[in-house]
Amino acid sequence: MAGSERRGPGLAARRAAAWAVSESEPESEPESHGPGAAAAAGSPPAAGPADSPPAAGPTRRPRRRRAPGEAATRMRERRKEQEALEKRRRREAAAAWRLLRPERCLRLMEVCADPGLLKDPGSDTWVKVLSSLDCKYSFEPQAIPCSITWRRNVPSTPSTPDGPMVKTEEEKEVLVLVEPEDFLKRLFSLTQPDLNQVLPLAGLEGSSTKTYSLAVVGLDAYRRYPVFVPLVDVLRVSPLSLLLQALVVLQLWGNTEVLFLDTWQEFGQHVSALTKAIAKRPYKRQLESQELPFCTAGAWASGVRVEKDGTGLWQVWKRQIQQFNRVSPATAAAIAEAYPSPSLLLQAYEECGTEDEKRLLLSDIPVKSDVSGKDRRVGPDLSRRIYLFMVSTDPDLVLDLST
């Protein structure tokens, strides 16, 4: 106790001296013990794995942590939107495809006829035929007098909220009605020749992209027209030969078809058939561009799978026999059971002594019928065809004499 009493005043004095602050000196900041203390003291910080660089700039706000199921919920919503958009596209594509089907495609067509076609007294006949079609028709001036063009009114996809927008497409076909007298006068162009004299297309915009055809109604009534007389004298050809030359010029040089009709009824039927053909063209083109799904679907499409141990070779051999004309699956199976491989059948042919024996080798094989229940035989005709197929080296040999 005495020792502690003697040390007490000195210890207290030293502590007081250590914490005393002079009135003449500024108060210093407390010593920092953080990572930046060394830098503040003017000495480089000691490198170490626990050290980190000092924070530069303003302090970043901590990111808000999302709930565990929030990201999954957003992905599900995005997936639902994509699926809904895809379903809408498929519905619109299916609706457009249904409009192109043969039973509905005529409703999209519009036949545009020049008013000059109504001048003839017999025009009412072909107009009645046209009105019987399930399509629109109108009479408006055309670039070529007395001609017929076609338009297609197709609803565009995707549709707008107000409904589907209709897009009008001009078809390339142009049918021109030429009077017999005018057609015979235009045959003078063969002396040059000049197609513009037969079919005046000079100055027409877009004429090179069109497909023209001519229709001449009642040419037989003008077979003895006087215009033929000077042509026969100058060209030394018969009227029929001159007419054939005109058809050759139009077909080869102008890619123009000429159709000779006797009555206006036939003209109306031709317009009707041409309208149906134009209406069905997008549907047929779509079918041609599509892949054939049945080529990859079904067990038969990809053929018979042959394993490494030879399993499936018998099925391949049976199907090869079935490719012959008038060979049922039961007949092919009966031959394949008697001779399970082509090599065994070739060996059997080599063991035969005569050609007749080879041709009739398969004729007596019984065939079980699942329909009638009665047994029958392969027969000599099929036996001969299979024999010729197996041994002949002539690529032009006709196996089936009934074809």
Short mmCIF file of C-alpha atoms in Angstrom, two decimals:
data_model
loop_
_atom_site.label_atom_id
_atom_site.label_comp_id
_atom_site.label_asym_id
_atom_site.label_seq_id
_atom_site.Cartn_x
_atom_site.Cartn_y
_atom_site.Cartn_z
CA MET A 1 0.00 0.00 0.00
CA ALA A 2 2.86 2.35 0.83
CA GLY A 3 4.47 1.69 -2.55
CA SER A 4 1.31 2.44 -4.37
CA GLU A 5 0.86 5.60 -2.39
CA ARG A 6 4.38 6.75 -3.40
CA ARG A 7 3.78 6.00 -7.13
CA GLY A 8 0.36 7.62 -7.22
CA PRO A 9 1.29 11.31 -7.32
CA GLY A 10 4.01 10.81 -9.99
CA LEU A 11 1.79 8.71 -12.22
CA ALA A 12 -0.99 11.21 -11.98
CA ALA A 13 1.38 14.02 -12.82
CA ARG A 14 2.70 12.26 -15.89
CA ARG A 15 -0.81 11.51 -17.17
CA ALA A 16 -1.80 15.12 -16.66
CA ALA A 17 1.27 16.29 -18.57
CA ALA A 18 0.52 13.94 -21.42
CA TRP A 19 -3.03 15.12 -21.91
CA ALA A 20 -2.32 18.78 -21.24
CA VAL A 21 -2.96 21.06 -24.22
CA SER A 22 -1.04 24.33 -24.50
CA GLU A 23 -3.05 27.41 -25.13
CA SER A 24 -0.55 28.57 -27.81
CA GLU A 25 -0.72 25.40 -29.99
CA PRO A 26 -3.71 24.48 -32.22
CA GLU A 27 -5.61 21.42 -31.38
CA SER A 28 -4.51 18.56 -33.65
CA GLU A 29 -6.87 16.05 -35.18
CA PRO A 30 -7.00 12.65 -33.60
CA GLU A 31 -4.81 10.03 -35.16
CA SER A 32 -6.57 7.95 -37.79
CA HIS A 33 -6.19 4.22 -37.68
CA GLY A 34 -7.97 3.46 -40.97
CA PRO A 35 -6.51 2.37 -44.27
CA GLY A 36 -5.75 5.97 -45.29
CA ALA A 37 -3.75 6.83 -42.13
CA ALA A 38 -0.42 6.18 -43.76
CA ALA A 39 -1.26 8.35 -46.75
CA ALA A 40 -2.38 11.16 -44.48
CA ALA A 41 0.90 10.97 -42.55
CA GLY A 42 2.88 11.39 -45.76
CA SER A 43 4.26 7.86 -45.99
CA PRO A 44 3.12 5.26 -48.57
CA PRO A 45 0.74 2.65 -47.27
CA ALA A 46 2.01 -0.83 -46.78
CA ALA A 47 0.82 -3.22 -49.43
CA GLY A 48 -1.17 -6.14 -48.26
CA PRO A 49 -4.10 -8.32 -49.29
CA ALA A 50 -6.34 -6.64 -46.75
CA ASP A 51 -5.58 -3.12 -48.01
CA SER A 52 -7.96 -1.43 -50.47
CA PRO A 53 -7.54 1.80 -52.48
CA PRO A 54 -9.04 4.93 -51.00
CA ALA A 55 -12.54 5.85 -52.17
CA ALA A 56 -12.51 8.40 -54.99
CA GLY A 57 -15.37 10.74 -55.68
CA PRO A 58 -18.84 10.65 -54.14
CA THR A 59 -19.96 7.59 -52.33
CA ARG A 60 -22.13 5.25 -54.53
CA ARG A 61 -25.58 4.50 -53.36
CA PRO A 62 -26.07 0.85 -52.55
CA ARG A 63 -28.15 -1.08 -55.11
CA ARG A 64 -31.58 -2.14 -54.14
CA ARG A 65 -31.77 -5.82 -53.83
CA ARG A 66 -34.60 -7.39 -55.79
CA ALA A 67 -36.87 -9.89 -54.29
CA PRO A 68 -35.87 -13.48 -55.05
CA GLY A 69 -38.88 -14.08 -57.35
CA GLU A 70 -38.95 -10.67 -59.09
CA ALA A 71 -36.56 -11.64 -61.94
CA ALA A 72 -38.41 -14.88 -62.58
CA THR A 73 -41.71 -12.99 -62.65
CA ARG A 74 -40.39 -10.54 -65.24
CA MET A 75 -39.11 -13.38 -67.41
CA ARG A 76 -42.46 -15.09 -67.27
CA GLU A 77 -44.24 -11.88 -68.25
CA ARG A 78 -41.83 -11.31 -71.15
CA ARG A 79 -42.30 -14.88 -72.30
CA LYS A 80 -46.08 -14.52 -72.16
CA GLU A 81 -45.90 -11.35 -74.28
CA GLN A 82 -43.74 -13.09 -76.87
CA GLU A 83 -46.07 -16.09 -76.97
CA ALA A 84 -49.12 -13.82 -77.35
CA LEU A 85 -47.40 -11.95 -80.21
CA GLU A 86 -46.46 -15.21 -81.90
CA LYS A 87 -50.02 -16.52 -81.58
CA ARG A 88 -51.36 -13.33 -83.13
CA ARG A 89 -48.95 -13.65 -86.04
CA ARG A 90 -49.95 -17.26 -86.59
CA ARG A 91 -53.64 -16.36 -86.51
CA GLU A 92 -53.15 -13.58 -89.04
CA ALA A 93 -51.05 -15.82 -91.27
CA ALA A 94 -53.70 -18.55 -91.07
CA ALA A 95 -56.43 -16.04 -91.90
CA ALA A 96 -54.45 -14.78 -94.91
CA TRP A 97 -53.86 -18.37 -96.01
CA ARG A 98 -57.58 -19.16 -95.80
CA LEU A 99 -58.31 -16.21 -98.06
CA LEU A 100 -55.98 -17.67 -100.70
CA ARG A 101 -57.68 -21.04 -100.79
CA PRO A 102 -59.41 -21.91 -104.10
CA GLU A 103 -62.91 -21.71 -102.66
CA ARG A 104 -62.36 -18.16 -101.35
CA CYS A 105 -59.68 -16.60 -103.55
CA LEU A 106 -62.19 -15.29 -106.10
CA ARG A 107 -63.62 -12.91 -103.50
CA LEU A 108 -60.36 -10.99 -103.55
CA MET A 109 -60.36 -10.50 -107.31
CA GLU A 110 -61.71 -7.58 -109.31
CA VAL A 111 -62.11 -7.70 -113.09
CA CYS A 112 -61.56 -4.28 -114.70
CA ALA A 113 -62.99 -4.07 -118.22
CA ASP A 114 -62.75 -1.20 -120.67
CA PRO A 115 -66.13 0.41 -121.48
CA GLY A 116 -65.41 -0.16 -125.17
CA LEU A 117 -66.21 -3.85 -124.67
CA LEU A 118 -69.88 -2.96 -124.16
CA LYS A 119 -70.35 -1.46 -127.63
CA ASP A 120 -70.99 -4.78 -129.33
CA PRO A 121 -74.61 -6.04 -129.12
CA GLY A 122 -73.45 -9.46 -127.98
CA SER A 123 -71.51 -8.13 -125.00
CA ASP A 124 -74.41 -8.82 -122.64
CA THR A 125 -73.71 -12.53 -123.01
CA TRP A 126 -70.19 -12.46 -121.63
CA VAL A 127 -71.14 -9.94 -118.93
CA LYS A 128 -73.70 -12.46 -117.62
CA VAL A 129 -70.99 -15.09 -117.43
CA LEU A 130 -68.76 -12.64 -115.59
CA SER A 131 -71.48 -11.72 -113.11
CA SER A 132 -71.91 -15.39 -112.20
CA LEU A 133 -68.41 -15.41 -110.69
CA ASP A 134 -67.94 -14.76 -106.99
CA CYS A 135 -65.82 -11.67 -107.63
CA LYS A 136 -66.12 -7.95 -108.25
CA TYR A 137 -66.06 -6.40 -111.70
CA SER A 138 -66.03 -2.82 -112.94
CA PHE A 139 -65.94 -0.90 -116.19
CA GLU A 140 -63.25 1.79 -116.34
CA PRO A 141 -60.99 3.12 -119.10
CA GLN A 142 -57.87 1.02 -119.68
CA ALA A 143 -54.49 1.89 -121.18
CA ILE A 144 -55.34 -0.28 -124.20
CA PRO A 145 -58.86 0.11 -125.62
CA CYS A 146 -61.16 -2.91 -125.34
CA SER A 147 -58.91 -4.67 -122.83
CA ILE A 148 -59.42 -6.40 -119.49
CA THR A 149 -57.11 -6.27 -116.49
CA TRP A 150 -57.27 -7.80 -113.02
CA ARG A 151 -56.72 -6.46 -109.51
CA ARG A 152 -56.35 -8.34 -106.25
CA ASN A 153 -57.53 -6.77 -102.97
CA VAL A 154 -55.47 -8.47 -100.25
CA PRO A 155 -55.88 -7.67 -96.52
CA SER A 156 -52.45 -6.76 -95.22
CA THR A 157 -50.91 -8.33 -92.12
CA PRO A 158 -50.48 -7.37 -89.36
CA SER A 159 -53.84 -5.67 -89.10
CA THR A 160 -54.47 -2.31 -87.45
CA PRO A 161 -56.75 -1.76 -84.44
CA ASP A 162 -59.40 -0.35 -86.81
CA GLY A 163 -59.41 -3.54 -88.82
CA PRO A 164 -57.36 -5.14 -91.61
CA MET A 165 -55.97 -2.78 -94.22
CA VAL A 166 -56.66 -3.74 -97.84
CA LYS A 167 -53.74 -3.67 -100.25
CA THR A 168 -54.50 -3.59 -103.97
CA GLU A 169 -52.17 -5.46 -106.31
CA GLU A 170 -52.23 -5.15 -110.08
CA GLU A 171 -51.93 -8.46 -111.90
CA LYS A 172 -49.69 -8.74 -114.94
CA GLU A 173 -52.24 -10.33 -117.29
CA VAL A 174 -53.91 -8.15 -119.94
CA LEU A 175 -56.55 -9.54 -122.29
CA VAL A 176 -57.13 -7.45 -125.41
CA LEU A 177 -60.20 -7.94 -127.59
CA VAL A 178 -59.40 -7.29 -131.24
CA GLU A 179 -62.06 -6.96 -133.91
CA PRO A 180 -61.63 -9.41 -136.82
CA GLU A 181 -61.37 -6.60 -139.35
CA ASP A 182 -58.78 -4.76 -137.29
CA PHE A 183 -56.80 -7.95 -136.73
CA LEU A 184 -56.64 -8.73 -140.46
CA LYS A 185 -55.51 -5.20 -141.24
CA ARG A 186 -52.69 -5.49 -138.75
CA LEU A 187 -51.32 -8.51 -140.61
CA PHE A 188 -49.57 -6.00 -142.89
CA SER A 189 -46.94 -5.75 -140.13
CA LEU A 190 -45.51 -9.07 -141.31
CA THR A 191 -43.87 -7.32 -144.26
CA GLN A 192 -41.64 -5.34 -141.84
CA PRO A 193 -42.27 -7.00 -139.21
CA ASP A 194 -43.40 -4.59 -136.50
CA LEU A 195 -45.21 -5.84 -133.41
CA ASN A 196 -46.52 -2.38 -132.62
CA GLN A 197 -48.72 -2.70 -135.68
CA VAL A 198 -50.22 -5.94 -134.40
CA LEU A 199 -50.50 -4.88 -130.76
CA PRO A 200 -50.00 -1.13 -130.15
CA LEU A 201 -47.90 -1.02 -126.98
CA ALA A 202 -45.61 1.89 -127.81
CA GLY A 203 -45.57 4.54 -125.10
CA LEU A 204 -47.37 2.40 -122.52
CA GLU A 205 -45.82 2.59 -119.07
CA GLY A 206 -44.77 -0.77 -117.71
CA SER A 207 -45.70 -2.67 -120.88
CA SER A 208 -42.60 -4.85 -120.61
CA THR A 209 -43.80 -6.28 -117.29
CA LYS A 210 -47.22 -7.25 -118.58
CA THR A 211 -48.35 -10.49 -120.19
CA TYR A 212 -50.63 -9.79 -123.13
CA SER A 213 -53.05 -12.09 -124.90
CA LEU A 214 -55.36 -11.38 -127.80
CA ALA A 215 -58.91 -12.60 -128.28
CA VAL A 216 -60.56 -12.42 -131.71
CA VAL A 217 -64.29 -13.14 -131.80
CA GLY A 218 -65.96 -14.11 -135.10
CA LEU A 219 -62.95 -14.37 -137.39
CA ASP A 220 -64.66 -16.97 -139.60
CA ALA A 221 -67.03 -14.29 -140.87
CA TYR A 222 -64.07 -12.37 -142.29
CA ARG A 223 -62.20 -15.21 -143.93
CA ARG A 224 -62.97 -13.79 -147.36
CA TYR A 225 -62.26 -10.20 -146.36
CA PRO A 226 -60.83 -8.19 -149.32
CA VAL A 227 -57.74 -7.28 -147.33
CA PHE A 228 -56.34 -10.70 -148.15
CA VAL A 229 -56.26 -10.05 -151.90
CA PRO A 230 -53.36 -7.53 -151.97
CA LEU A 231 -51.48 -9.56 -149.39
CA VAL A 232 -51.71 -12.70 -151.50
CA ASP A 233 -50.53 -10.81 -154.58
CA VAL A 234 -47.58 -9.16 -152.80
CA LEU A 235 -46.42 -11.92 -150.47
CA ARG A 236 -47.42 -14.86 -152.70
CA VAL A 237 -48.84 -16.74 -149.69
CA SER A 238 -52.27 -18.12 -148.85
CA PRO A 239 -54.47 -16.45 -146.22
CA LEU A 240 -54.07 -19.42 -143.88
CA SER A 241 -50.28 -19.33 -144.22
CA LEU A 242 -50.30 -15.60 -143.57
CA LEU A 243 -52.39 -16.13 -140.46
CA LEU A 244 -50.01 -18.79 -139.16
CA GLN A 245 -47.06 -16.46 -139.73
CA ALA A 246 -48.82 -13.80 -137.67
CA LEU A 247 -49.33 -16.25 -134.82
CA VAL A 248 -45.64 -17.22 -134.93
CA VAL A 249 -44.58 -13.57 -134.81
CA LEU A 250 -46.84 -12.83 -131.86
CA GLN A 251 -45.87 -15.94 -129.95
CA LEU A 252 -42.09 -15.93 -130.47
CA TRP A 253 -41.28 -12.24 -130.72
CA GLY A 254 -43.98 -10.69 -128.62
CA ASN A 255 -44.77 -13.60 -126.23
CA THR A 256 -48.42 -12.92 -127.02
CA GLU A 257 -51.03 -15.64 -127.28
CA VAL A 258 -53.91 -15.32 -129.74
CA LEU A 259 -57.23 -17.02 -129.08
CA PHE A 260 -59.85 -17.32 -131.83
CA LEU A 261 -63.41 -17.58 -130.55
CA ASP A 262 -66.68 -17.98 -132.40
CA THR A 263 -69.21 -16.46 -129.98
CA TRP A 264 -69.37 -14.02 -127.10
CA GLN A 265 -70.37 -16.91 -124.87
CA GLU A 266 -66.98 -18.48 -125.47
CA PHE A 267 -65.35 -15.13 -124.77
CA GLY A 268 -67.12 -14.95 -121.41
CA GLN A 269 -66.07 -18.49 -120.56
CA HIS A 270 -62.47 -17.65 -121.43
CA VAL A 271 -62.55 -14.56 -119.18
CA SER A 272 -64.05 -16.68 -116.41
CA ALA A 273 -61.38 -19.39 -116.72
CA LEU A 274 -58.60 -16.80 -116.84
CA THR A 275 -59.96 -15.06 -113.74
CA LYS A 276 -60.02 -18.33 -111.79
CA ALA A 277 -56.48 -19.18 -112.87
CA ILE A 278 -55.17 -15.77 -111.78
CA ALA A 279 -57.02 -16.03 -108.47
CA LYS A 280 -55.51 -19.43 -107.65
CA ARG A 281 -51.94 -18.49 -108.56
CA PRO A 282 -50.81 -17.27 -105.08
CA TYR A 283 -52.22 -20.42 -103.49
CA LYS A 284 -50.37 -22.69 -105.90
CA ARG A 285 -47.19 -20.66 -105.53
CA GLN A 286 -47.42 -20.96 -101.76
CA LEU A 287 -47.87 -24.72 -102.02
CA GLU A 288 -44.83 -25.00 -104.25
CA SER A 289 -42.66 -22.95 -101.89
CA GLN A 290 -43.62 -24.91 -98.81
CA GLU A 291 -41.63 -27.87 -97.65
CA LEU A 292 -43.25 -31.26 -97.88
CA PRO A 293 -43.98 -32.16 -94.26
CA PHE A 294 -44.95 -35.73 -95.03
CA CYS A 295 -41.41 -36.44 -96.22
CA THR A 296 -40.08 -36.18 -92.68
CA ALA A 297 -43.12 -37.26 -90.69
CA GLY A 298 -44.16 -40.83 -90.18
CA ALA A 299 -42.28 -44.05 -89.76
CA TRP A 300 -42.13 -44.80 -93.48
CA ALA A 301 -40.71 -41.47 -94.59
CA SER A 302 -37.18 -41.91 -93.32
CA GLY A 303 -36.96 -45.51 -94.50
CA VAL A 304 -36.13 -48.56 -92.46
CA ARG A 305 -33.46 -48.24 -89.80
CA VAL A 306 -30.72 -50.82 -90.31
CA GLU A 307 -28.72 -51.70 -87.23
CA LYS A 308 -25.08 -52.79 -87.17
CA ASP A 309 -26.10 -56.39 -86.64
CA GLY A 310 -28.18 -56.36 -89.86
CA THR A 311 -31.57 -55.89 -88.25
CA GLY A 312 -33.83 -54.16 -90.77
CA LEU A 313 -32.24 -55.47 -93.97
CA TRP A 314 -35.14 -57.84 -94.51
CA GLN A 315 -37.60 -54.93 -94.32
CA VAL A 316 -35.53 -53.00 -96.87
CA TRP A 317 -35.54 -55.97 -99.24
CA LYS A 318 -39.29 -56.40 -98.87
CA ARG A 319 -39.94 -52.72 -99.64
CA GLN A 320 -37.72 -52.91 -102.68
CA ILE A 321 -39.83 -55.75 -104.04
CA GLN A 322 -42.98 -53.78 -103.26
CA GLN A 323 -41.84 -50.96 -105.56
CA PHE A 324 -42.75 -53.07 -108.59
CA ASN A 325 -46.10 -52.28 -110.17
CA ARG A 326 -49.11 -54.15 -108.78
CA VAL A 327 -47.22 -55.75 -105.89
CA SER A 328 -49.04 -55.84 -102.58
CA PRO A 329 -47.28 -55.92 -99.19
CA ALA A 330 -48.38 -59.54 -98.74
CA THR A 331 -46.80 -60.57 -102.05
CA ALA A 332 -43.57 -58.76 -101.26
CA ALA A 333 -43.46 -60.38 -97.82
CA ALA A 334 -43.98 -63.84 -99.31
CA ILE A 335 -41.06 -63.42 -101.74
CA ALA A 336 -38.82 -61.95 -99.03
CA GLU A 337 -39.61 -64.88 -96.74
CA ALA A 338 -38.70 -67.39 -99.45
CA TYR A 339 -35.47 -65.54 -100.33
CA PRO A 340 -34.51 -63.27 -97.41
CA SER A 341 -31.86 -61.31 -99.35
CA PRO A 342 -31.02 -60.38 -102.97
CA SER A 343 -27.84 -62.45 -102.84
CA LEU A 344 -29.78 -65.60 -101.93
CA LEU A 345 -32.14 -64.96 -104.85
CA LEU A 346 -29.19 -64.56 -107.23
CA GLN A 347 -27.75 -67.83 -105.99
CA ALA A 348 -31.08 -69.52 -106.68
CA TYR A 349 -31.03 -68.14 -110.25
CA GLU A 350 -27.53 -69.53 -110.78
CA GLU A 351 -28.66 -72.97 -109.68
CA CYS A 352 -31.43 -73.04 -112.31
CA GLY A 353 -30.65 -74.91 -115.52
CA THR A 354 -32.70 -73.02 -118.15
CA GLU A 355 -33.93 -69.50 -118.76
CA ASP A 356 -37.56 -70.58 -118.42
CA GLU A 357 -36.83 -72.08 -115.04
CA LYS A 358 -35.24 -68.82 -113.92
CA ARG A 359 -38.19 -66.73 -115.13
CA LEU A 360 -40.71 -68.95 -113.33
CA LEU A 361 -38.68 -69.42 -110.16
CA LEU A 362 -40.94 -67.21 -108.03
CA SER A 363 -44.26 -67.94 -109.74
CA ASP A 364 -45.38 -70.76 -107.41
CA ILE A 365 -44.64 -68.99 -104.10
CA PRO A 366 -47.90 -68.93 -102.06
CA VAL A 367 -49.23 -65.57 -100.91
CA LYS A 368 -51.54 -65.33 -97.91
CA SER A 369 -54.32 -62.81 -98.29
CA ASP A 370 -55.61 -61.10 -95.16
CA VAL A 371 -58.73 -59.83 -96.94
CA SER A 372 -60.24 -62.88 -98.60
CA GLY A 373 -58.42 -65.49 -96.56
CA LYS A 374 -57.64 -67.50 -99.70
CA ASP A 375 -54.11 -68.34 -100.75
CA ARG A 376 -52.86 -67.31 -104.15
CA ARG A 377 -49.51 -67.37 -105.92
CA VAL A 378 -47.01 -64.78 -107.11
CA GLY A 379 -47.61 -65.63 -110.76
CA PRO A 380 -45.38 -65.83 -113.83
CA ASP A 381 -45.57 -62.13 -114.77
CA LEU A 382 -44.12 -60.78 -111.54
CA SER A 383 -41.61 -63.63 -111.43
CA ARG A 384 -40.37 -62.64 -114.91
CA ARG A 385 -40.12 -58.95 -114.01
CA ILE A 386 -38.12 -59.58 -110.86
CA TYR A 387 -35.79 -61.92 -112.74
CA LEU A 388 -35.12 -59.37 -115.48
CA PHE A 389 -34.57 -56.66 -112.89
CA MET A 390 -32.01 -58.77 -111.02
CA VAL A 391 -29.93 -60.01 -113.98
CA SER A 392 -30.43 -57.56 -116.88
CA THR A 393 -27.78 -54.94 -117.72
CA ASP A 394 -29.91 -53.06 -120.24
CA PRO A 395 -30.95 -49.66 -118.76
CA ASP A 396 -33.69 -49.20 -121.40
CA LEU A 397 -35.32 -52.57 -120.81
CA VAL A 398 -39.07 -52.36 -120.17
CA LEU A 399 -39.96 -54.68 -117.31
CA ASP A 400 -43.74 -54.16 -117.28
CA LEU A 401 -45.17 -55.07 -120.67
CA SER A 402 -48.65 -53.85 -119.68
CA THR A 403 -47.55 -50.20 -119.43
#
